PDB file of C-alpha atoms in Angstrom:
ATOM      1  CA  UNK A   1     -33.948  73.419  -0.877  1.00 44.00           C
ATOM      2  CA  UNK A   2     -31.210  74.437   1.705  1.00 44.00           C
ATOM      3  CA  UNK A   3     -31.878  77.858   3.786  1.00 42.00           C
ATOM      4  CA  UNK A   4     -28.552  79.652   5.016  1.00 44.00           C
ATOM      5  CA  UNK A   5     -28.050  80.688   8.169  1.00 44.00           C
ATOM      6  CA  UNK A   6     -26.524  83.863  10.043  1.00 51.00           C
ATOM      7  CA  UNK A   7     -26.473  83.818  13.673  1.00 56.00           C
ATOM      8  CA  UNK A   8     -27.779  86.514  16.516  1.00 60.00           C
ATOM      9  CA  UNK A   9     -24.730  85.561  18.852  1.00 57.00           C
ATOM     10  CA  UNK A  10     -26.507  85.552  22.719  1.00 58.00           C
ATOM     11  CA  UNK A  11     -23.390  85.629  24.729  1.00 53.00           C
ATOM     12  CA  UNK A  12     -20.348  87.374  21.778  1.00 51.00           C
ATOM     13  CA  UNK A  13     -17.657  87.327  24.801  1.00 65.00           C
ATOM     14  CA  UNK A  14     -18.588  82.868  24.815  1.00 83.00           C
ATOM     15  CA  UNK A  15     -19.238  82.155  21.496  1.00 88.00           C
ATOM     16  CA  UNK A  16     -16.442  83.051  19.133  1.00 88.00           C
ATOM     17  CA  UNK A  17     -16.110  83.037  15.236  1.00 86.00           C
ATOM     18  CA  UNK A  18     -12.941  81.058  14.399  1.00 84.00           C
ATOM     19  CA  UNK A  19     -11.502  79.298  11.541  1.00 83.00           C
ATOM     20  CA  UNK A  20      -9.263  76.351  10.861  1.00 79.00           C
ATOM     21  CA  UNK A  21      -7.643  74.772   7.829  1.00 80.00           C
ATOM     22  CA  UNK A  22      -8.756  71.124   6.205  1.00 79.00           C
ATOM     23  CA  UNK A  23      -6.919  69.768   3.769  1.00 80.00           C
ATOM     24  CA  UNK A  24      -5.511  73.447   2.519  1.00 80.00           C
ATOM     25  CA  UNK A  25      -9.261  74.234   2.822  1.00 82.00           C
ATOM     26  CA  UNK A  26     -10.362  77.494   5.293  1.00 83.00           C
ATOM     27  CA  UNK A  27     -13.449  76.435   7.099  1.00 84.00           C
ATOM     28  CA  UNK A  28     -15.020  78.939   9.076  1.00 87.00           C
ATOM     29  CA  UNK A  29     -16.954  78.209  12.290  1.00 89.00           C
ATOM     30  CA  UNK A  30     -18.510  79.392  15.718  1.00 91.00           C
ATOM     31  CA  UNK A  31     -16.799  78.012  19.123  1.00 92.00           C
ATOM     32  CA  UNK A  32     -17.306  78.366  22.940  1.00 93.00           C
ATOM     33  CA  UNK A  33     -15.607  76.502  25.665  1.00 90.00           C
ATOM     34  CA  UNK A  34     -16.342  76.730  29.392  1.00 83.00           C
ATOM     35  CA  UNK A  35     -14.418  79.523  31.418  1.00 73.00           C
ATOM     36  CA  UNK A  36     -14.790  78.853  35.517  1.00 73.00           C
ATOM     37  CA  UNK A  37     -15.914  76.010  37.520  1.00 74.00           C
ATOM     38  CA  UNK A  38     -19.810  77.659  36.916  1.00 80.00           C
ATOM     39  CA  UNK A  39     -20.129  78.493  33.034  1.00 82.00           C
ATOM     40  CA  UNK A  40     -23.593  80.418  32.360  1.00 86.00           C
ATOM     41  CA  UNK A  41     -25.787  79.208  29.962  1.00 90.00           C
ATOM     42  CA  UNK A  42     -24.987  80.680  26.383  1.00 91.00           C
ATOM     43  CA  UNK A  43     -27.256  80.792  23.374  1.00 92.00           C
ATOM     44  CA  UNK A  44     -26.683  81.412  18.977  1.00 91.00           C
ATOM     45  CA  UNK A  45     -29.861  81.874  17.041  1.00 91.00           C
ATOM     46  CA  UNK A  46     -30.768  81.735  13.387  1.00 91.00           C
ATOM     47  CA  UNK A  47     -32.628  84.739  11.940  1.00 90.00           C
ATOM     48  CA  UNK A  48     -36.584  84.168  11.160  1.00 93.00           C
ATOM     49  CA  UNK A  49     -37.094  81.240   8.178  1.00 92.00           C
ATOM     50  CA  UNK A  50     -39.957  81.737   6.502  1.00 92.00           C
ATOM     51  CA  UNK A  51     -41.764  78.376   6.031  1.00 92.00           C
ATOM     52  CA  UNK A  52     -42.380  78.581   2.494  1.00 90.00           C
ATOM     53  CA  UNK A  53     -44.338  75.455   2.075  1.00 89.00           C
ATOM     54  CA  UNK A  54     -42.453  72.963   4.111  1.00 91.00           C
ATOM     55  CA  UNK A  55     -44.664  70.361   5.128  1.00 92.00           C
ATOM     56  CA  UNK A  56     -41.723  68.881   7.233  1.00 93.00           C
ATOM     57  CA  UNK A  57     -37.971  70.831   7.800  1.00 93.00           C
ATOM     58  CA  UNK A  58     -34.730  68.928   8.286  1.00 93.00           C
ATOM     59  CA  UNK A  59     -32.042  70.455  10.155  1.00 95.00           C
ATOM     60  CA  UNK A  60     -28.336  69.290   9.373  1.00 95.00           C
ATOM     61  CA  UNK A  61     -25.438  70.065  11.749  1.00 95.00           C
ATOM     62  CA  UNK A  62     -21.666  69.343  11.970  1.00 95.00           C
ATOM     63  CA  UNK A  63     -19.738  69.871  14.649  1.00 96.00           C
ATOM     64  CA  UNK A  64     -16.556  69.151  16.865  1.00 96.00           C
ATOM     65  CA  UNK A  65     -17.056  68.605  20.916  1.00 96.00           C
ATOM     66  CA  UNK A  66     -13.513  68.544  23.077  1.00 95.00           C
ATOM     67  CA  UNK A  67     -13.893  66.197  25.665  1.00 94.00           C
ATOM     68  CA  UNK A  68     -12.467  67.988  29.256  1.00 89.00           C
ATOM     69  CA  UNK A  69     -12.923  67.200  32.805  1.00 86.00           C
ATOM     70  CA  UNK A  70     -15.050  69.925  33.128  1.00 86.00           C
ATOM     71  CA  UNK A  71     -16.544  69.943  30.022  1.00 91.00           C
ATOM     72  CA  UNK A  72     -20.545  69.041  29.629  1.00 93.00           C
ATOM     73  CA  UNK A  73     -21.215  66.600  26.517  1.00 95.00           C
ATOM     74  CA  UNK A  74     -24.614  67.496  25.292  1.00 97.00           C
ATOM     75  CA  UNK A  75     -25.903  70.964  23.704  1.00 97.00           C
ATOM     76  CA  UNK A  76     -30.108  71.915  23.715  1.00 98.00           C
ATOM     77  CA  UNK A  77     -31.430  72.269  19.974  1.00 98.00           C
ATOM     78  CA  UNK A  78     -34.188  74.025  20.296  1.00 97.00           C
ATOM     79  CA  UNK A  79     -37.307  75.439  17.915  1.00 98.00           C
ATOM     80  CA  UNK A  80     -39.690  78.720  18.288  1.00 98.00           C
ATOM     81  CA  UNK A  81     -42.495  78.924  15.863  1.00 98.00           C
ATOM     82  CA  UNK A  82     -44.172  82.460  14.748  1.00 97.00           C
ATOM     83  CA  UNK A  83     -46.273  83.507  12.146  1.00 97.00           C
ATOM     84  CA  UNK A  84     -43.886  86.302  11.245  1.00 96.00           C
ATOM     85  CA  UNK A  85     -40.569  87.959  12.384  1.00 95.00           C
ATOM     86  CA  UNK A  86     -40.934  89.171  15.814  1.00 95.00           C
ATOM     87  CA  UNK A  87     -37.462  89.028  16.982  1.00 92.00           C
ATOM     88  CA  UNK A  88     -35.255  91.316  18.835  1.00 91.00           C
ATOM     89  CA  UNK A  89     -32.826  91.237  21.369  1.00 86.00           C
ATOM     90  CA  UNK A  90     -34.949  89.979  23.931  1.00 89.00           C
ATOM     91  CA  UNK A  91     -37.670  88.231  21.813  1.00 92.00           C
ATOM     92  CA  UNK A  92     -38.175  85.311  21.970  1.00 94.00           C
ATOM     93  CA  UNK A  93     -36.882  84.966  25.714  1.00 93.00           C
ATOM     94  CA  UNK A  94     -33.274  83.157  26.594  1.00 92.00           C
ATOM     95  CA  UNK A  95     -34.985  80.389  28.218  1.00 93.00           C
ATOM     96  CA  UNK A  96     -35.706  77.362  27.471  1.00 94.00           C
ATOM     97  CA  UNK A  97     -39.265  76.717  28.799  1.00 95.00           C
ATOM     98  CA  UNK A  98     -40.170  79.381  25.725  1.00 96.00           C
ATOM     99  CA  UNK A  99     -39.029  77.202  22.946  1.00 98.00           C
ATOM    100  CA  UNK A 100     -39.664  73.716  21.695  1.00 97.00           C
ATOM    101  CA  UNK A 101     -36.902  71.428  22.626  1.00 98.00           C
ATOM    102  CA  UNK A 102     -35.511  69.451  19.287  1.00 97.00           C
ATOM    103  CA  UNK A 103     -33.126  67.091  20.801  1.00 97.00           C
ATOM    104  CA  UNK A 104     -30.462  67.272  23.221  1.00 98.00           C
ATOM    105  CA  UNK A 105     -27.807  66.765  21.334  1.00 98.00           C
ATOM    106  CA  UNK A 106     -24.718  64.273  22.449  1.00 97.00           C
ATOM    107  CA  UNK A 107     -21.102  64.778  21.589  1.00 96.00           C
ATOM    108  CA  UNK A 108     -21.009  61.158  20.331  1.00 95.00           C
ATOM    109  CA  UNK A 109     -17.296  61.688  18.994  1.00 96.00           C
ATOM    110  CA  UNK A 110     -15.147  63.712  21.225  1.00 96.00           C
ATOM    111  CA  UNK A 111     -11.369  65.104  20.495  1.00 94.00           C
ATOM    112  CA  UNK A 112      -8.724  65.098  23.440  1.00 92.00           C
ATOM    113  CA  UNK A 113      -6.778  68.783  23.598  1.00 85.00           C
ATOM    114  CA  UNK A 114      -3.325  66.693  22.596  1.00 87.00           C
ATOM    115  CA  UNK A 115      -4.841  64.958  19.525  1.00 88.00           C
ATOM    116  CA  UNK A 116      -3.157  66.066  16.331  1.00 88.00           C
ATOM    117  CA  UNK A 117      -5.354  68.097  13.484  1.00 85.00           C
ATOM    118  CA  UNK A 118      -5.629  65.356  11.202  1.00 86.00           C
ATOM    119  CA  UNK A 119      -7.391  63.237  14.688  1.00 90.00           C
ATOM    120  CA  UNK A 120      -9.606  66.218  14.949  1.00 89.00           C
ATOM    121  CA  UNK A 121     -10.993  66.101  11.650  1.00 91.00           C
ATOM    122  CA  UNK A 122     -12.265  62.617  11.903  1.00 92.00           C
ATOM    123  CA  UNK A 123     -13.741  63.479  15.041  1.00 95.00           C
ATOM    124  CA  UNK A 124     -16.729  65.294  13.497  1.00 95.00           C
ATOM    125  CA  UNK A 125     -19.908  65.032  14.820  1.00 97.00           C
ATOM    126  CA  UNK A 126     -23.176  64.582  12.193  1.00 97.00           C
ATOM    127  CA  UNK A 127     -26.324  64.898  12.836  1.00 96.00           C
ATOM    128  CA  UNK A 128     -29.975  65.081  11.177  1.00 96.00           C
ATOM    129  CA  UNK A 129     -33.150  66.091  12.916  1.00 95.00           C
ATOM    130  CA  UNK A 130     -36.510  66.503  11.339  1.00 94.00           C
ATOM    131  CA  UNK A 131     -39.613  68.697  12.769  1.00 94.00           C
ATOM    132  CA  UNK A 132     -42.971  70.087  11.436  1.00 94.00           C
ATOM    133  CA  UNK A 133     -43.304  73.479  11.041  1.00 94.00           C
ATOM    134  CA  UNK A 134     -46.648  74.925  11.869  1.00 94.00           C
ATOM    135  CA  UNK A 135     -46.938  78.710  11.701  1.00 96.00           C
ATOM    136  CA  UNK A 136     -45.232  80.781   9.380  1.00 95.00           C
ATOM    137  CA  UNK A 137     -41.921  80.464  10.296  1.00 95.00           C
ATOM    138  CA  UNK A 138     -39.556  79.422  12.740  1.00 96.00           C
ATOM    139  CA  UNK A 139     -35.960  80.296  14.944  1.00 95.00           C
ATOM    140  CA  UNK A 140     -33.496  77.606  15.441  1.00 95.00           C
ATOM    141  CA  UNK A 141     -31.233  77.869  18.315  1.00 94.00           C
ATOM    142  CA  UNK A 142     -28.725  76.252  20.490  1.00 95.00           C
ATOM    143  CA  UNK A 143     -28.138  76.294  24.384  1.00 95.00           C
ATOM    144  CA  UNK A 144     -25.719  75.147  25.872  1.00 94.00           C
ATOM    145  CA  UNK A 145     -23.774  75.490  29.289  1.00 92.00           C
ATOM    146  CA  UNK A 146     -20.465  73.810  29.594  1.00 92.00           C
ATOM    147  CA  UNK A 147     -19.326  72.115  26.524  1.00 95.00           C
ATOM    148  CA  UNK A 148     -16.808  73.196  24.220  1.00 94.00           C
ATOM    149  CA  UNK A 149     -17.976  73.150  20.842  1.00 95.00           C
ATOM    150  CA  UNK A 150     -16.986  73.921  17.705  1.00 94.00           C
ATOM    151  CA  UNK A 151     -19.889  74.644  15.570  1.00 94.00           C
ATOM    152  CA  UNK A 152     -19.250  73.521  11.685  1.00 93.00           C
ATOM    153  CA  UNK A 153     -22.172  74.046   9.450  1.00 90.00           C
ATOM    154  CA  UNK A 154     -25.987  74.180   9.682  1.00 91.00           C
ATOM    155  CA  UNK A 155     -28.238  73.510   6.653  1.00 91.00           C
ATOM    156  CA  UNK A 156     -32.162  74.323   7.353  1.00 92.00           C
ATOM    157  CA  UNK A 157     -34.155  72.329   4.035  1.00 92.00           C
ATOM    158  CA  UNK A 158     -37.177  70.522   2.838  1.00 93.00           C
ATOM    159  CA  UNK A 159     -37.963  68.000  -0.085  1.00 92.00           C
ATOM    160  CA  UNK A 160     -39.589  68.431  -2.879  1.00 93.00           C
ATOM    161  CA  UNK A 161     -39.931  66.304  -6.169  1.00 95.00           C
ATOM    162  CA  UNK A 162     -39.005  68.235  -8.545  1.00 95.00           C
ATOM    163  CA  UNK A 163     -40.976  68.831 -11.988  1.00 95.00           C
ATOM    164  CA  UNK A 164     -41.040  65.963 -14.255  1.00 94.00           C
ATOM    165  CA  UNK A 165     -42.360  64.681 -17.957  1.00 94.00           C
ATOM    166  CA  UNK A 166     -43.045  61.051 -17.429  1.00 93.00           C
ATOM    167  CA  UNK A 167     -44.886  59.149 -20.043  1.00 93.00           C
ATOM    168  CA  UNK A 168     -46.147  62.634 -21.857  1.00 94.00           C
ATOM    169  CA  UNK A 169     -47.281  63.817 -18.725  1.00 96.00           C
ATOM    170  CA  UNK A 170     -46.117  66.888 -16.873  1.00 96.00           C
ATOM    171  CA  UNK A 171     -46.085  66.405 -12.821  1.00 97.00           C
ATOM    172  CA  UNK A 172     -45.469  70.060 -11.265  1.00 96.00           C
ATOM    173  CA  UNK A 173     -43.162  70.679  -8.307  1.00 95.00           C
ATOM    174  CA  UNK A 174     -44.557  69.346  -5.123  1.00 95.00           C
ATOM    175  CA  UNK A 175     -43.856  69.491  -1.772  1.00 94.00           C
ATOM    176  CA  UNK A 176     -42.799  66.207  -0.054  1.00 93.00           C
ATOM    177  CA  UNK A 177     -44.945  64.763   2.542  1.00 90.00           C
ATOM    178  CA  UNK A 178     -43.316  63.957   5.875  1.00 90.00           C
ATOM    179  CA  UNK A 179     -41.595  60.472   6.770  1.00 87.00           C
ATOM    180  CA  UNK A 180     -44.432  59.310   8.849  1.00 87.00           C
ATOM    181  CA  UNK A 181     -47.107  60.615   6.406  1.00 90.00           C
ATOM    182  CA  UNK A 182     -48.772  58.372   2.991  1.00 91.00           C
ATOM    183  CA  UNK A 183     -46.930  59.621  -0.013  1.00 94.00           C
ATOM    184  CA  UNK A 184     -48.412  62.584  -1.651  1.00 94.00           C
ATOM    185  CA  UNK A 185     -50.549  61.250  -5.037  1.00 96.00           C
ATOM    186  CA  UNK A 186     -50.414  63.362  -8.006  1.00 98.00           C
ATOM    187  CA  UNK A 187     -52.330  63.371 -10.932  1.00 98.00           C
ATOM    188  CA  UNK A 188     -49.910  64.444 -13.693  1.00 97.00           C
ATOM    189  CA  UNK A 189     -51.442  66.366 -17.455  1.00 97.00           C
ATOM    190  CA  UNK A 190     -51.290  65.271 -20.552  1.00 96.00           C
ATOM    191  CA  UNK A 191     -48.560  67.885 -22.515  1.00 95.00           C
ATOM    192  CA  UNK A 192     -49.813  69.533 -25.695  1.00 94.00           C
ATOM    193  CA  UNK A 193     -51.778  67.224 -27.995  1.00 95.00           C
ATOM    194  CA  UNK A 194     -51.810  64.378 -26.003  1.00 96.00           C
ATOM    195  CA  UNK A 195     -54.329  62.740 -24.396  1.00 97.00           C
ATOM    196  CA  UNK A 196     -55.148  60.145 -21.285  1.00 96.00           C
ATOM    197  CA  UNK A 197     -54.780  56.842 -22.523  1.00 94.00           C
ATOM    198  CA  UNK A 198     -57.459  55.552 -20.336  1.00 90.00           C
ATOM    199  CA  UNK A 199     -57.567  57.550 -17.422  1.00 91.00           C
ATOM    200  CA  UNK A 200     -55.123  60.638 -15.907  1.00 93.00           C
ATOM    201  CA  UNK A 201     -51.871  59.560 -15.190  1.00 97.00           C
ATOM    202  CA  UNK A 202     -50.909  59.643 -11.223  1.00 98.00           C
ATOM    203  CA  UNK A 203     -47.370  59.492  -9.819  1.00 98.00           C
ATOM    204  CA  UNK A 204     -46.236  59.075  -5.866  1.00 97.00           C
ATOM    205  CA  UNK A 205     -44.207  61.357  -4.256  1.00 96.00           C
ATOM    206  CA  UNK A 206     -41.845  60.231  -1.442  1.00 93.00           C
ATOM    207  CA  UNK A 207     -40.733  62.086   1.790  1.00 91.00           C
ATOM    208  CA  UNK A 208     -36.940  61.986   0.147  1.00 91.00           C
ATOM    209  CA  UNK A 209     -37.926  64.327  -2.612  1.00 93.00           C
ATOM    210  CA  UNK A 210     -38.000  61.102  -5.524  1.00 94.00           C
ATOM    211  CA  UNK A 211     -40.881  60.621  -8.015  1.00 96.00           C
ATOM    212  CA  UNK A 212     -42.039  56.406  -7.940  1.00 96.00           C
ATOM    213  CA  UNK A 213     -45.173  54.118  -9.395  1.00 95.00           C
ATOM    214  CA  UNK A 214     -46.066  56.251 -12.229  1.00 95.00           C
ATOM    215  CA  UNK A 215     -50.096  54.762 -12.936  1.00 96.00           C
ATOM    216  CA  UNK A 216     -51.530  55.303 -16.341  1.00 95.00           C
ATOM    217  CA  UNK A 217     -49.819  57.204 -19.390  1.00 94.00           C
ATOM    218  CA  UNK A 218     -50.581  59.925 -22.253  1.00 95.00           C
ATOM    219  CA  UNK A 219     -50.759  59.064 -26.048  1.00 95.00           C
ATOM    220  CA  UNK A 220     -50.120  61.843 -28.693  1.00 95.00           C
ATOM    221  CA  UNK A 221     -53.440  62.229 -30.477  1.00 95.00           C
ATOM    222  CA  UNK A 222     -54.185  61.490 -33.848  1.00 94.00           C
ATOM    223  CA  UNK A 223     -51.943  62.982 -36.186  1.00 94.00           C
ATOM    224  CA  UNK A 224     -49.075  63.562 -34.229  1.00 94.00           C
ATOM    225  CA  UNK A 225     -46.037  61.264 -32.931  1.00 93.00           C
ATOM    226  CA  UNK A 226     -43.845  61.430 -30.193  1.00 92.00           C
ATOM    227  CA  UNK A 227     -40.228  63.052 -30.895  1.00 87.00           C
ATOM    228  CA  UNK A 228     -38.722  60.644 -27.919  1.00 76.00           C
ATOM    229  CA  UNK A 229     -35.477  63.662 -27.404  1.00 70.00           C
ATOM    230  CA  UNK A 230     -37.619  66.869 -26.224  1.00 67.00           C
ATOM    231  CA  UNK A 231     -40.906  64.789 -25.186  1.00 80.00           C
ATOM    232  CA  UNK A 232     -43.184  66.119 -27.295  1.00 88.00           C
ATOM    233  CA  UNK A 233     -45.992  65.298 -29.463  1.00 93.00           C
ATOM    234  CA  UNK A 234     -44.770  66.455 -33.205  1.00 91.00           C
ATOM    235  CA  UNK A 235     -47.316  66.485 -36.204  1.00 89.00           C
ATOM    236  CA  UNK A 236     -46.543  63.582 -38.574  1.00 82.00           C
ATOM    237  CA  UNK A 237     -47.311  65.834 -41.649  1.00 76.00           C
TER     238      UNK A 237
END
């Protein structure tokens, strides 16, 4: 489940919507490169995102980094957590020490100012992160103060195993657990007129979002059969 983003731009006279064609393809971006031998820091942050039921968040960015003389390599991806939305245009403060730091995140592919477009392209920059939420939502932001960047996409999401019929049981939608957590158990229910076998049937749920080890099963009850195309118990009379 993917959350889009629209940015509060900090600093609008550094950070600069831009956009640049990909194989006949417009892609639209935010950019900022360093102006003086002192560039001030300069912040973009997402909106409030509501938590939902996220047990852990993964944060998905693409981007391009120039490498200059001047140039820093590394951008601050930070986190602020809040119960509800209590931004404005000085809330939560432009400084670091207020927010959660993320990662620092390194240019690990840099583009030269002479490289041709096609060179440019293959010099995107992918990265994952994942966090815990723990209040009711959160702000994503980035800081940075030197580099010039070229800021692709961002994709805000969480797992979840989606709603199955395994073995004539129904498992609901359910929240994935996080990497470093036991798989979340579930205990899946018979459909209509159909019954444990011996006892409930219980499925594992993985932190990628993927149902595995389904334990037990459901048999139609007496009288009925299975119709094997809509998973279903049908009468046999």
């Amino acid at each position: 489940m993917a959350t889009e983003l629209l940015f509060f731009l900090r600093f609008t006279v550094s950070w600069k919507e831009s956009s640049a064609t990909r194989n006949s393809q417009t892609i639209r971006g935010i950019g900022v490169c360093p102006v003086g031998p002192k560039p001030e820091p300069t912040w973009i942050r997402s909106p409030f995102i509501k938590r939902r039921d996220a047990i852990e968040a993964t944060i998905e960015i693409e981007f391009l980094m120039r490498r200059c003389s001047q140039c820093k390599q590394s951008f601050s991806l930070l986190v602020y957590e809040a119960d509800d939305d209590i931004a404005n245009s000085e809330i939560p403060e432009w400084k670091k020490s207020s927010w959660n730091m993320i990662k620092q995140v390194p240019g690990t592919r840099l583009y030269e100012g002479t490289d041709s477009k096609s060179k440019i392209w293959e010099s995107i920059n992918t990265e994952s992160f994942k966090f815990r939420p723990m209040k009711g939502g959160f702000y994503i932001a980035i800081q940075e103060e030197g580099t010039c960047t070229f800021l692709l996409t961002m994709r805000i999401f969480y797992e979840k195993c989606p709603s199955s019929v395994t073995k004539l049981a129904r498992f609901p939608n359910t929240t994935s657990s996080a990497i470093d957590d036991t798989p979340r158990k579930v205990t899946g229910r018979c459909i209509e007129n159909s019954v444990p076998l011996s006892s409930s049937p219980t499925m594992y749920c993985s932190h990628q979002g993927k149902w595995y080890d389904i334990q037990g099963e459901c048999v139609c009850k007496e009288g009925y059969m299975v119709d094997t195309a809509p998973r279903y118990c049908k009468s046999e009379y």
